Coordinates of C-alpha atoms in Angstrom, one line a residue:
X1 CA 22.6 -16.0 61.9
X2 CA 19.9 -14.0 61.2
X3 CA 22.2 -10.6 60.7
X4 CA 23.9 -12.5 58.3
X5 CA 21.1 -13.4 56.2
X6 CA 20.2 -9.6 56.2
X7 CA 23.5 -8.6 56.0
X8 CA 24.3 -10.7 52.4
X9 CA 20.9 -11.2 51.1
X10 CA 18.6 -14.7 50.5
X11 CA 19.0 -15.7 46.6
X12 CA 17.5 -18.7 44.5
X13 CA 19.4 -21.9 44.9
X14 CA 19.6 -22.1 41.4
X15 CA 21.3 -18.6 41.2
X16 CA 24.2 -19.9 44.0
X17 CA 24.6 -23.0 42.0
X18 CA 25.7 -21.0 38.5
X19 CA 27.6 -18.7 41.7
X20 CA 29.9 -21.6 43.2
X21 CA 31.1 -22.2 40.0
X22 CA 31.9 -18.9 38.9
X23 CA 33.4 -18.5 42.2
X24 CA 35.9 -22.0 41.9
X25 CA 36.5 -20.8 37.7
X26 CA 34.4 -24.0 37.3
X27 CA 32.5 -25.2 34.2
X28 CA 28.5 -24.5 34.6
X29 CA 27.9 -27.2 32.4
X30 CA 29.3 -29.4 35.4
X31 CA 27.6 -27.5 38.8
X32 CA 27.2 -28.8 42.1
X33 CA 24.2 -31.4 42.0
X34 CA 21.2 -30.3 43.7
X35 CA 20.3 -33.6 46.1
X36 CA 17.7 -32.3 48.2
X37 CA 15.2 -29.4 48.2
X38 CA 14.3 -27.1 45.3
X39 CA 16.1 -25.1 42.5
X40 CA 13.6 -22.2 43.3
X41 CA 14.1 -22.1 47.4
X42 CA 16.2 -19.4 48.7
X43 CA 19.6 -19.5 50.3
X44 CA 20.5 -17.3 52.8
X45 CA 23.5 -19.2 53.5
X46 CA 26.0 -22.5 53.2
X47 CA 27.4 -24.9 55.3
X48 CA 30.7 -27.4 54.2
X49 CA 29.8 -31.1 54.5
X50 CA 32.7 -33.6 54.7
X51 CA 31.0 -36.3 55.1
X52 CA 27.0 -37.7 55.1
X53 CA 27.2 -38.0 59.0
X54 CA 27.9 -34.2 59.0
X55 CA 24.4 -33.3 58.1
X56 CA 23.7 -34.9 61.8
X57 CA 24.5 -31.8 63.4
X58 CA 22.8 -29.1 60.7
X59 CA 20.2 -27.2 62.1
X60 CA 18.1 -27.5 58.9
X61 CA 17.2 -24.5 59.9
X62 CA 15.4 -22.1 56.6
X63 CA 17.5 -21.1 53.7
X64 CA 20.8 -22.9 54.9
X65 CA 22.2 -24.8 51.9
X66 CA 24.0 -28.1 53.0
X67 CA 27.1 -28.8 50.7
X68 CA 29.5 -31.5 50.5
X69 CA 32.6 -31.4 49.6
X70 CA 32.3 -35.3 49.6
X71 CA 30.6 -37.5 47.3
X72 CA 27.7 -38.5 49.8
X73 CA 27.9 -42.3 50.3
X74 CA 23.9 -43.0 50.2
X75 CA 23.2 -43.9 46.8
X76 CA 21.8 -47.3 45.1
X77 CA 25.1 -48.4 45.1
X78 CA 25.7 -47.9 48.6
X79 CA 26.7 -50.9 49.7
X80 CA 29.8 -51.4 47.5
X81 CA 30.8 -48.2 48.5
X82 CA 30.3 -46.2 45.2
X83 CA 28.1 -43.2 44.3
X84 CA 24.6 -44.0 42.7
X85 CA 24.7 -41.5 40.5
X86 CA 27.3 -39.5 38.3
X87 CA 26.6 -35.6 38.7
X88 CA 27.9 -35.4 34.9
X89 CA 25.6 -37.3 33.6
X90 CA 21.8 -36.7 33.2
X91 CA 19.3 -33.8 33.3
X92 CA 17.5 -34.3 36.5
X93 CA 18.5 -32.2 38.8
X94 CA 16.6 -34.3 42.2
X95 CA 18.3 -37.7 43.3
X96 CA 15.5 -39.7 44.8
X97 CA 17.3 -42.3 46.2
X98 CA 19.5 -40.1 48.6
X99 CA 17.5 -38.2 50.7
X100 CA 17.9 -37.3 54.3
X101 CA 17.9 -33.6 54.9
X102 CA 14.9 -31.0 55.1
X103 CA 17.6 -28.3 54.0
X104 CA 18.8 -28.1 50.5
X105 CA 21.4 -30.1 49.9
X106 CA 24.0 -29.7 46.8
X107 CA 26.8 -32.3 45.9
X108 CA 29.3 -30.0 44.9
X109 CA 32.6 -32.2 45.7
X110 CA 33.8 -32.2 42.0
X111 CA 34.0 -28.4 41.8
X112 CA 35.4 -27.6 45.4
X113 CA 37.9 -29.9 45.2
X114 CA 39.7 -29.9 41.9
X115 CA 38.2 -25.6 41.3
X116 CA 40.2 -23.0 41.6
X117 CA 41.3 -22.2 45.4
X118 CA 39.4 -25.8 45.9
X119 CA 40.3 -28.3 48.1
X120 CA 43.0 -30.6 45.9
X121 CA 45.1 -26.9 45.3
X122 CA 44.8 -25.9 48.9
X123 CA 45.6 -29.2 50.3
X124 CA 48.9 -29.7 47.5
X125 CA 50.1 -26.3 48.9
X126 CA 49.6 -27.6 52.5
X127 CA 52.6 -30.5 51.5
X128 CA 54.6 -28.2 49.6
X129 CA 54.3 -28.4 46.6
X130 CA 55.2 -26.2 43.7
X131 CA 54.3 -25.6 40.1
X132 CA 56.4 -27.3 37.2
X133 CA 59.3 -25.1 36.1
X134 CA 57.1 -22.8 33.5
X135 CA 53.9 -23.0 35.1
X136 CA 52.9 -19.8 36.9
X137 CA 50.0 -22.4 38.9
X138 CA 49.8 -25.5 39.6
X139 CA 48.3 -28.0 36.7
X140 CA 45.6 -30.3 37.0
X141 CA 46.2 -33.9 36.5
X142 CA 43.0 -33.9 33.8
X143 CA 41.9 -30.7 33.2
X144 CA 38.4 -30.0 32.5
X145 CA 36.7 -28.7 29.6
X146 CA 35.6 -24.9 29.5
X147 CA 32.5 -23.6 28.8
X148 CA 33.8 -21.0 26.0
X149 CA 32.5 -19.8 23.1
X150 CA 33.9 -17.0 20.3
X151 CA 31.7 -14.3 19.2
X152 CA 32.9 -12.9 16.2
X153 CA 31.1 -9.9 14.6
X154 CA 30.8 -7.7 11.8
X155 CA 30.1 -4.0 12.3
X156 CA 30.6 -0.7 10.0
X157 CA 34.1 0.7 10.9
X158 CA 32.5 3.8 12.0
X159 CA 30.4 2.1 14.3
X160 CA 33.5 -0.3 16.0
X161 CA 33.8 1.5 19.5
X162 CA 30.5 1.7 19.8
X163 CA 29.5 -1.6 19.4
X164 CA 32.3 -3.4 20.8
X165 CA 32.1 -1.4 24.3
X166 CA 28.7 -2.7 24.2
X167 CA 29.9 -6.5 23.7
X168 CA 32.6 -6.1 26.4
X169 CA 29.9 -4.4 29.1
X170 CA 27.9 -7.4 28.7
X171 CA 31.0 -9.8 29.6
X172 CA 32.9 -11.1 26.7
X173 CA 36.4 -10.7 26.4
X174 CA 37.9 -11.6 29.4
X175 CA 40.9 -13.7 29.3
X176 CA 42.6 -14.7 33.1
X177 CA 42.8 -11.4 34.9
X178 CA 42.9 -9.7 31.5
X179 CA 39.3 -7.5 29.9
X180 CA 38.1 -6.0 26.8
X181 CA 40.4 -8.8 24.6
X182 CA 39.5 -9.0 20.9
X183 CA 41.0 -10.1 17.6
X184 CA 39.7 -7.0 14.5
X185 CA 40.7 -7.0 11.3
X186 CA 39.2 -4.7 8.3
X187 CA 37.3 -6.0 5.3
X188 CA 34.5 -5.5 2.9
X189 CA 30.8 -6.4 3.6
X190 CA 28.3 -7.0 1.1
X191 CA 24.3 -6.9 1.2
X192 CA 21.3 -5.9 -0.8
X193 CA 17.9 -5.1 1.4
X194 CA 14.8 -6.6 -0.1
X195 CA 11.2 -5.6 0.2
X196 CA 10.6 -3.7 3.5
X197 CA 14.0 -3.0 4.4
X198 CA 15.1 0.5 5.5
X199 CA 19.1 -0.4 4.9
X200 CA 21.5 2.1 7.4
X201 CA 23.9 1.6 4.4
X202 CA 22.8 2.1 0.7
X203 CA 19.9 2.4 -1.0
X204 CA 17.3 -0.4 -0.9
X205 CA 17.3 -3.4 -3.9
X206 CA 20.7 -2.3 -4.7
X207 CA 23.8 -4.2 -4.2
X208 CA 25.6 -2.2 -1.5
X209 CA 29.4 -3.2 -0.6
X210 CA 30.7 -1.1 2.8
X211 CA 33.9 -1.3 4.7
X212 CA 33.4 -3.5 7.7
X213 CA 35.3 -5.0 10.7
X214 CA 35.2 -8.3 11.6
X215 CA 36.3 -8.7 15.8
X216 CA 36.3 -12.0 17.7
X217 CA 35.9 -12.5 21.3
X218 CA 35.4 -15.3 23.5
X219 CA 33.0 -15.9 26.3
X220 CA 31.7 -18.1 28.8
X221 CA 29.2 -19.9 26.7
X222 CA 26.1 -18.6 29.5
X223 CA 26.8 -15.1 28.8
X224 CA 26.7 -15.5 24.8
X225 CA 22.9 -14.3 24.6
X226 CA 23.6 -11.4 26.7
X227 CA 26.3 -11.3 24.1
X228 CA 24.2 -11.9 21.3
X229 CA 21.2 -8.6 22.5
X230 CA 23.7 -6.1 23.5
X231 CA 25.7 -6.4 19.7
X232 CA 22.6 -6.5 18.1
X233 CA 21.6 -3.8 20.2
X234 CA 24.7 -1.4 19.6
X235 CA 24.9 -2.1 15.9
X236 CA 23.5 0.6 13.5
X237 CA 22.4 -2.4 11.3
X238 CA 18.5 -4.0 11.3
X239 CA 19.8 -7.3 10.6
X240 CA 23.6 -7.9 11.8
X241 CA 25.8 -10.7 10.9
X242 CA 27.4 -12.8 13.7
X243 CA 28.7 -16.3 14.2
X244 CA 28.8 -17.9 17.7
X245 CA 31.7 -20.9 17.3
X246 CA 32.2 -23.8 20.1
X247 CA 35.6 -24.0 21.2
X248 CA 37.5 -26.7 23.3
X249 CA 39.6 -25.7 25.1
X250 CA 41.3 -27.0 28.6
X251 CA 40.7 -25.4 31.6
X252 CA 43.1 -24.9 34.3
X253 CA 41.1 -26.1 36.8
X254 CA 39.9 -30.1 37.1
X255 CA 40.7 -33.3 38.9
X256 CA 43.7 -33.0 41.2
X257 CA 47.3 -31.0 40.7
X258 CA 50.3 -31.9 39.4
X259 CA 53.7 -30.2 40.7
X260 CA 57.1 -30.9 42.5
X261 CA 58.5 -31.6 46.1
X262 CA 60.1 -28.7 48.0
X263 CA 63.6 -29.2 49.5
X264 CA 62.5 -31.8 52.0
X265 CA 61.6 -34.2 49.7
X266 CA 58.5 -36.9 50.3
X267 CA 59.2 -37.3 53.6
X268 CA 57.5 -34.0 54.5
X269 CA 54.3 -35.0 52.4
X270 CA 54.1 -38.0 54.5
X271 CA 54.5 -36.2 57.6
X272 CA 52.1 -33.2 57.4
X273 CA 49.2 -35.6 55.5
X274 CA 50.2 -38.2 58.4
X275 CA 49.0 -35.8 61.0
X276 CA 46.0 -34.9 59.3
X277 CA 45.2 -38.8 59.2
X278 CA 46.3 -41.0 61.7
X279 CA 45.3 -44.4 59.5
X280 CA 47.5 -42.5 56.4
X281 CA 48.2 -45.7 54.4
X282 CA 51.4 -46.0 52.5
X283 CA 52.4 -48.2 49.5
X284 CA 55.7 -48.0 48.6
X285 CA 58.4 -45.4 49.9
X286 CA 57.2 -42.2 49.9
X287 CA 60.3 -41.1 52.0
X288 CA 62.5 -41.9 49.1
X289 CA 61.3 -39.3 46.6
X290 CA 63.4 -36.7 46.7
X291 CA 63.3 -32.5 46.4
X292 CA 62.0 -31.3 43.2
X293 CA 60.3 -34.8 42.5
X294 CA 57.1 -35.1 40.2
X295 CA 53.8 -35.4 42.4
X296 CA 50.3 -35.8 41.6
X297 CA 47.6 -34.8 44.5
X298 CA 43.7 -35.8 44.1
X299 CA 41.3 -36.2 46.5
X300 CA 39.3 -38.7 44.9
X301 CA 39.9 -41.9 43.3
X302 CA 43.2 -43.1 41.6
X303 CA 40.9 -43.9 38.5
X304 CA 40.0 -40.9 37.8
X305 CA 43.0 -40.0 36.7
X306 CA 44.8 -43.1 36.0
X307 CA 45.5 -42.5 32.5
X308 CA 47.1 -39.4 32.7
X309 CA 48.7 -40.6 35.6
X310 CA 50.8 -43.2 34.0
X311 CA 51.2 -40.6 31.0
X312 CA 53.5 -38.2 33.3
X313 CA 57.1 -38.9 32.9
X314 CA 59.3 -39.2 36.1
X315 CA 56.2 -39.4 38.4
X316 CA 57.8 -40.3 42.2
X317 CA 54.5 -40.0 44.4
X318 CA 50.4 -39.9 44.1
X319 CA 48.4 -38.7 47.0
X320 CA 45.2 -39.9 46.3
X321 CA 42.0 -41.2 48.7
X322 CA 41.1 -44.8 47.4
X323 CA 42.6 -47.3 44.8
X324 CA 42.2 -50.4 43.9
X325 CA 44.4 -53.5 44.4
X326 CA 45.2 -53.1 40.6
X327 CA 46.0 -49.8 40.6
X328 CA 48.1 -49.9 43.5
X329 CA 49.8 -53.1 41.8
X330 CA 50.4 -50.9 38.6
X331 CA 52.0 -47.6 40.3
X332 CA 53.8 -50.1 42.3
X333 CA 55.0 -52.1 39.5
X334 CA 56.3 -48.1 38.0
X335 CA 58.1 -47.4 41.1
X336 CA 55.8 -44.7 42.0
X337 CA 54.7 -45.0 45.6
X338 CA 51.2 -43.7 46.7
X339 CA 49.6 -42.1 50.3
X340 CA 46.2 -42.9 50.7
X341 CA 44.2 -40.4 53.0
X342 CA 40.6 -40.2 54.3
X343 CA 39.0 -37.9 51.8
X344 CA 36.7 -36.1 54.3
X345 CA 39.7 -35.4 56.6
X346 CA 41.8 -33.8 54.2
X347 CA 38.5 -31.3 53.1
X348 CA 38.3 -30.9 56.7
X349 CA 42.2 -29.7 56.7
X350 CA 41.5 -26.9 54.6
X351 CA 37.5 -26.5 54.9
X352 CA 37.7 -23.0 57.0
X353 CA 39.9 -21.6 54.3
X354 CA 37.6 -22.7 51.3
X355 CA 35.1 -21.6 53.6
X356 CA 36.3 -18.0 53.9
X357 CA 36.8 -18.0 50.7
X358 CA 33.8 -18.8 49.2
X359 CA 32.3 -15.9 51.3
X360 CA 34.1 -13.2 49.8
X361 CA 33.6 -14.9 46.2
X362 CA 29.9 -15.3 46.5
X363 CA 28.9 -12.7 49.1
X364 CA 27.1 -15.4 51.3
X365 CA 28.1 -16.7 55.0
X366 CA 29.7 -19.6 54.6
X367 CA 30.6 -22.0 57.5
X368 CA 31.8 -25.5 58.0
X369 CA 29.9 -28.2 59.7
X370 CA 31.4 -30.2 62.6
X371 CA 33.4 -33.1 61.6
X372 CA 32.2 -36.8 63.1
X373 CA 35.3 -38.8 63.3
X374 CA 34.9 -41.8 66.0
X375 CA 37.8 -43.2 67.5
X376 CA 38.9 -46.7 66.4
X377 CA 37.7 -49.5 68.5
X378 CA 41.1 -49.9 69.5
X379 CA 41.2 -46.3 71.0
X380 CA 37.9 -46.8 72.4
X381 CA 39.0 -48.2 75.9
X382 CA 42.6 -46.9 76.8
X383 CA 42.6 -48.4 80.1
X384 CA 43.9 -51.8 80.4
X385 CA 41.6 -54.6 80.8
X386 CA 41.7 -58.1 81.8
X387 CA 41.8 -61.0 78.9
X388 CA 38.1 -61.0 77.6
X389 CA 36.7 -64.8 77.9
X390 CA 35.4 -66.6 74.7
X391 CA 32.4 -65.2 73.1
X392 CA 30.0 -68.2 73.4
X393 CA 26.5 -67.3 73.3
X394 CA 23.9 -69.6 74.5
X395 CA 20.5 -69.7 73.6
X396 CA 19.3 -67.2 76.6
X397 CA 21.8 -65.1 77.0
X398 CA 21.6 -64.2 73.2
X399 CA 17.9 -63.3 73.8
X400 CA 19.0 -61.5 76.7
X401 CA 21.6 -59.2 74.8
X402 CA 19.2 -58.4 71.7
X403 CA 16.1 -58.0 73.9
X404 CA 14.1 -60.7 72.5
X405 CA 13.0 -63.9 74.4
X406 CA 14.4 -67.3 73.5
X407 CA 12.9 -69.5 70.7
X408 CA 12.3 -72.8 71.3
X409 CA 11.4 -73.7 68.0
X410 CA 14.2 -72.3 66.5
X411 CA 15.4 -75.6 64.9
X412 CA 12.1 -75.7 62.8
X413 CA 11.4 -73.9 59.6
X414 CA 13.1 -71.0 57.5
X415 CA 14.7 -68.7 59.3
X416 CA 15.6 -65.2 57.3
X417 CA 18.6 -62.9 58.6
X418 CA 18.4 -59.4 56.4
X419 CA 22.0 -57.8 57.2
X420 CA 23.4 -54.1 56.3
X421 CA 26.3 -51.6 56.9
X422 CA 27.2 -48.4 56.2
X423 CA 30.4 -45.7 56.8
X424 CA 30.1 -42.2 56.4
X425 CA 33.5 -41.7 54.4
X426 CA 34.2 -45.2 53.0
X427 CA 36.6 -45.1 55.5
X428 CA 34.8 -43.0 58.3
X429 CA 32.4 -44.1 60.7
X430 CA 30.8 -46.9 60.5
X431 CA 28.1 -49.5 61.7
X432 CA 26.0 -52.4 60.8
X433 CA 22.7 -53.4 61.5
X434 CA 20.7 -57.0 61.1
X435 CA 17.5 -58.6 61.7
X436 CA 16.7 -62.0 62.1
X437 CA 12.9 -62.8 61.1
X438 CA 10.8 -66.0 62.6
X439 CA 9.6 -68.3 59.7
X440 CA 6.3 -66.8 59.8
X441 CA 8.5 -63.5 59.2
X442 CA 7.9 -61.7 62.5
X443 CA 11.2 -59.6 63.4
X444 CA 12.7 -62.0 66.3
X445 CA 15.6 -61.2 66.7
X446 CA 17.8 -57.5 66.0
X447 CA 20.9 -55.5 66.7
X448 CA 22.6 -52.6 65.1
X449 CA 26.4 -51.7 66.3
X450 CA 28.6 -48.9 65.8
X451 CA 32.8 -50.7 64.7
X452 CA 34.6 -47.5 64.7
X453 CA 36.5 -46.0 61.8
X454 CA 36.0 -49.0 58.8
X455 CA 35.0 -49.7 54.7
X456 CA 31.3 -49.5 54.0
X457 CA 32.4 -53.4 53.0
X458 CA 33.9 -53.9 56.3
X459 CA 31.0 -52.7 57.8
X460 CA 28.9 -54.9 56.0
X461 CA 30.8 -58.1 56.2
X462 CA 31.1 -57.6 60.1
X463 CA 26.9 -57.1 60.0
X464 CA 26.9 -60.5 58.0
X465 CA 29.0 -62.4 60.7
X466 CA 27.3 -61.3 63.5
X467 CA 24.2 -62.0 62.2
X468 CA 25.0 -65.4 61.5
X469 CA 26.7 -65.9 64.6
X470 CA 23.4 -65.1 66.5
X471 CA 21.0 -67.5 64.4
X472 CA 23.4 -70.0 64.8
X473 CA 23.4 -69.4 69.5
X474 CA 19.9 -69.9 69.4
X475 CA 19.6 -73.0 67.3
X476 CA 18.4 -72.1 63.8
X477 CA 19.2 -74.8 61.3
X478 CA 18.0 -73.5 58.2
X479 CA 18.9 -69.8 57.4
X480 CA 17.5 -67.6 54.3
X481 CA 20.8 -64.7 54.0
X482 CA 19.6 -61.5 52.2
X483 CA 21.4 -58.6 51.5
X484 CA 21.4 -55.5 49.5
X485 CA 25.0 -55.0 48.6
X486 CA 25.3 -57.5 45.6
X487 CA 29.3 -57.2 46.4
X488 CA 29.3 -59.1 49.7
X489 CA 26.5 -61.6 48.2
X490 CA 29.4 -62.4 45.2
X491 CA 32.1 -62.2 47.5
X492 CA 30.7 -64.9 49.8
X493 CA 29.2 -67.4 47.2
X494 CA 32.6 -67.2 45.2
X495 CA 31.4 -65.0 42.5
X496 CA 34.3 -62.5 43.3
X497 CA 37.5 -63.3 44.7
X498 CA 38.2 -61.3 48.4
X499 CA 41.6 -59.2 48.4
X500 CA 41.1 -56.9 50.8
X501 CA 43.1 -57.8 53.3
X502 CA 40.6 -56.5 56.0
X503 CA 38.1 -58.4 54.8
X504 CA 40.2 -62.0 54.7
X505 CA 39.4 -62.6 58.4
X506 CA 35.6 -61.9 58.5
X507 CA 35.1 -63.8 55.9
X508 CA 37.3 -66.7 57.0
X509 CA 34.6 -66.6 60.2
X510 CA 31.9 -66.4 58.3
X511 CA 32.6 -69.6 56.2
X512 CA 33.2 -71.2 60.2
X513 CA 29.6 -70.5 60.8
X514 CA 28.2 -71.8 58.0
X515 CA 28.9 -75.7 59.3
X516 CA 26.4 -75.0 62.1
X517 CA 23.2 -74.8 59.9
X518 CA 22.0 -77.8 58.3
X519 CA 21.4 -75.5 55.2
X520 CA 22.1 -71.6 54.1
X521 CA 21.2 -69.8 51.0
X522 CA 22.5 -66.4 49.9
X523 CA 20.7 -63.6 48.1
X524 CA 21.1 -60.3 46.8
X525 CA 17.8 -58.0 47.5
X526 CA 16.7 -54.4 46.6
X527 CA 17.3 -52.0 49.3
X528 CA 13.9 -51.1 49.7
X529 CA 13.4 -54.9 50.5
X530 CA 16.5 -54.2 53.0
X531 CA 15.5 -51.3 55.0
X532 CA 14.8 -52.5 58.6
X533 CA 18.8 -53.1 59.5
X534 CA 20.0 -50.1 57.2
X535 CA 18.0 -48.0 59.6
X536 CA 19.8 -50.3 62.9
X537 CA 23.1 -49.4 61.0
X538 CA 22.1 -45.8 60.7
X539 CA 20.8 -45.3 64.6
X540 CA 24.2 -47.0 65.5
X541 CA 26.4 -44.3 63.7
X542 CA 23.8 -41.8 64.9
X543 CA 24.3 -43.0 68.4
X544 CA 20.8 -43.2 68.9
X545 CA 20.9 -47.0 69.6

């Protein structure tokens, strides 16, 4: 790695930031959020993330850059499995609440999927899909906004070439694949130079009017000072008119891509996204849409683009990677039928390419870090085995199992069980962890267990149960619950209803245990408060445990 980093050069992190979204046609106004490290640090190089569990295997060696290509999962929303931050909203470049890495570590899952060459157009290409009759690329779902401003100034006619080559050397007016574009039209400028002035044009204190022309060009709105000095460097005038004017105008890159089937209809999308993800979830038929169908591809959440979903007209398919039970209910209820795939594993589908790319584009290695995908318990143990017997745990061999000698004064006092889970992926890989404190709160009792490929919710309703199951084998009557995903907490005390049907059976177990204690209260807590069996859930995905 090292002739690599001599090869292309170390540059400010900052500097690669403004770089990836150059290099994706992105916004800069909306860049890859800097997680970890320092805007001033120097990267020599940058690594694809498609998941939190991929920074395992990082090196962390200096001036490698660690980018997802995910939203990473840790957040102070964590445990119902949403992001803790919004990388469009705020001025603070540092998330304090997510940190894991010594390497700097960039959230830039926004831009490389829905950018130019990004994931979302890469992976739509991958199923076949083509742009609307008209469009020479596919659309967007919901297009961004771009960073574009017009210059427009006013310059002597004599002086045009002059002063426009100047404008145009400093990066204004380019259009697509298209330079040097302006708008000019001639006119007549007006001035009088007061006290001091040494006017290029007229005499000074006398009215002077001069034939001028008036150009326009646009600009991405970070290159409009450069703009600015090199016009009012050029022009033959010691004080030159221009106007700077914000325009809104939509971009062709942004969340997901819109296009049609090719000749073998949906069933093809289903097969090739199918063997990308083995646990592809389908709602409705996606078979049945035919060749030349509408589709919409995003690989994020259905709400992102909801509203513009339901505002395409003969829509026959969404690929998407999560949606709620009301969303799926509404597409349903449209006859549109939606595939729902593993967001990390369709980056990983098409992570090399983005890869390659963004090495040419920004003149830096760029690799891809090994994917962590677990098998399923299921797939865990191929080889039959005989009928397990019943899980009953009695008070010794339950202190045997979690390495903790039996209490016999279990059935007195205030017991606490702390509980946690996690998945890198929300699906991915997934654990939980809990802890079962004494009622002098002295840590009595612990385990932390990877569950395969599940929800962070799953993961953290499982963590609940077994908890619970285990105060209850070695005789505790009264139990303190805490946890810090205020979800589950609702979801158990009947705050919120449970639909998922995953969750239906874990929480039909945990309501059987509840019988067994003579009293149990349940309570939301802060993380911080929460951190012994988020780090037993963490060394179980690890596999340190």
């Amino acid at each position: 790695m090292a002739a690599d980093f001599q090869r292309f050069g170390a540059r400010p992190v900052a500097t690669i930031v403004d770089a990836l979204a150059d290099a994706l046609e992105w916004p800069r106004s909306r860049p890859a959020r800097l997680l970890a490290g320092d805007r001033a640090q120097l990267g020599a190089s940058l690594v694809l993330c498609s998941s939190d569990g991929a920074l395992i295997g990082l090196d962390g060696g200096s001036q490698q850059v660690a980018v997802f290509a995910v939203p990473p999962t840790e957040g102070a929303a964590r445990g119902s499995g949403r992001r803790g931050y919004d990388p469009f909203v705020g001025a603070a470049d540092d998330v304090t609440s997510w940190k894991r890495a010594d390497q700097v570590v960039l959230d830039a899952a926004l831009l490389l999927g829905g950018g130019r060459g990004g994931v979302d157009e890469r992976l739509a290409a991958l199923v076949g899909l083509v742009p609307v009759a008209g469009e020479a690329l596919l659309a967007p779902i919901r297009a961004v906004q771009r960073d574009t401003q017009k210059f427009v100034g006013y310059v002597p006619t004599d002086a045009f070439e002059a002063v426009s080559n100047a404008v145009f050397a400093a990066g204004a007016g380019t259009i697509g694949a298209y330079d040097m574009c302006s708008w000019s039209t001639v006119g007549t400028g007006s001035f009088r130079g007061g006290e001091g002035t040494n006017p290029a044009v007229g005499v000074r204190g006398e009215l002077e009017r001069t034939e001028e022309t008036r150009f326009e060009v646009v600009a991405p709105a970070y290159l409009v000072p450069a703009v600015v000095r090199a016009y009012a460097a050029a022009h033959p005038y010691e004080e030159p008119a221009f106007d700077v004017l914000d325009m809104r105008l939509p971009s062709t890159v942004g969340f997901g891509r819109v296009g049609r089937l090719g000749p073998a209809g949906g069933g093809e999308v289903w097969n090739v996204l199918g063997a990308l993800d083995p646990e592809l979830t389908a709602h409705g038929r996606a078979d049945h849409a035919v060749a030349n169908a509408l589709v919409a591809l995003h690989t994020g959440a259905v709400r992102d683009v909801l509203v513009q979903l339901l505002a395409l007209d003969g829509l026959a398919l969404v690929v998407a990677c999560s949606a709620s039970d009301a969303e799926i209910d509404l597409l349903a209820e449209r006859g549109i039928a939606l595939l729902l795939i593993e967001r990390s594993r369709a980056v990983e589908a098409v992570a090399t390419d983005v890869a390659g790319m963004l090495t040419r584009r920004l003149d830096l290695p760029v690799t891809v870090a090994e994917s962590l995908h677990f098998p399923t318990p299921e797939l865990e143990h191929s080889a039959p085995t005989e009928p397990a017997a019943p899980d009953v745990f009695t008070q010794s061999n339950a202190a045997a199992a979690h390495g903790s000698p039996a209490n016999a004064d279990t059935a007195t006092g205030t017991w606490r069980l702390h509980f946690d889970g996690g998945s890198r992926g929300n699906p991915g890989p997934a654990a939980y962890g809990w802890v079962l404190y004494d009622p002098e709160g002295n840590e009595a009792y612990v385990d932390g267990v990877r569950v395969g490929r599940a929800t962070n919710n799953v993961a953290e309703w499982t963590g609940l149960l077994r908890g619970m199951e285990h105060a209850a084998s070695v005789g505790v009557k009264r139990l303190a619950v805490r946890g810090d995903s205020e979800l589950v907490i609702k979801q158990i005390t009947g705050v919120y209803k449970i639909k998922a049907p995953d969750l239906k059976p874990i929480a039909a177990q945990v309501k059987a245990v509840i019988p067994q204690f003579e009293h149990v209260d349940f309570a939301h807590v802060y993380r911080a408060d929460n951190a012994r069996p988020d780090e037993l859930a963490n060394e179980a995905m690890d596999g340190t445990r």
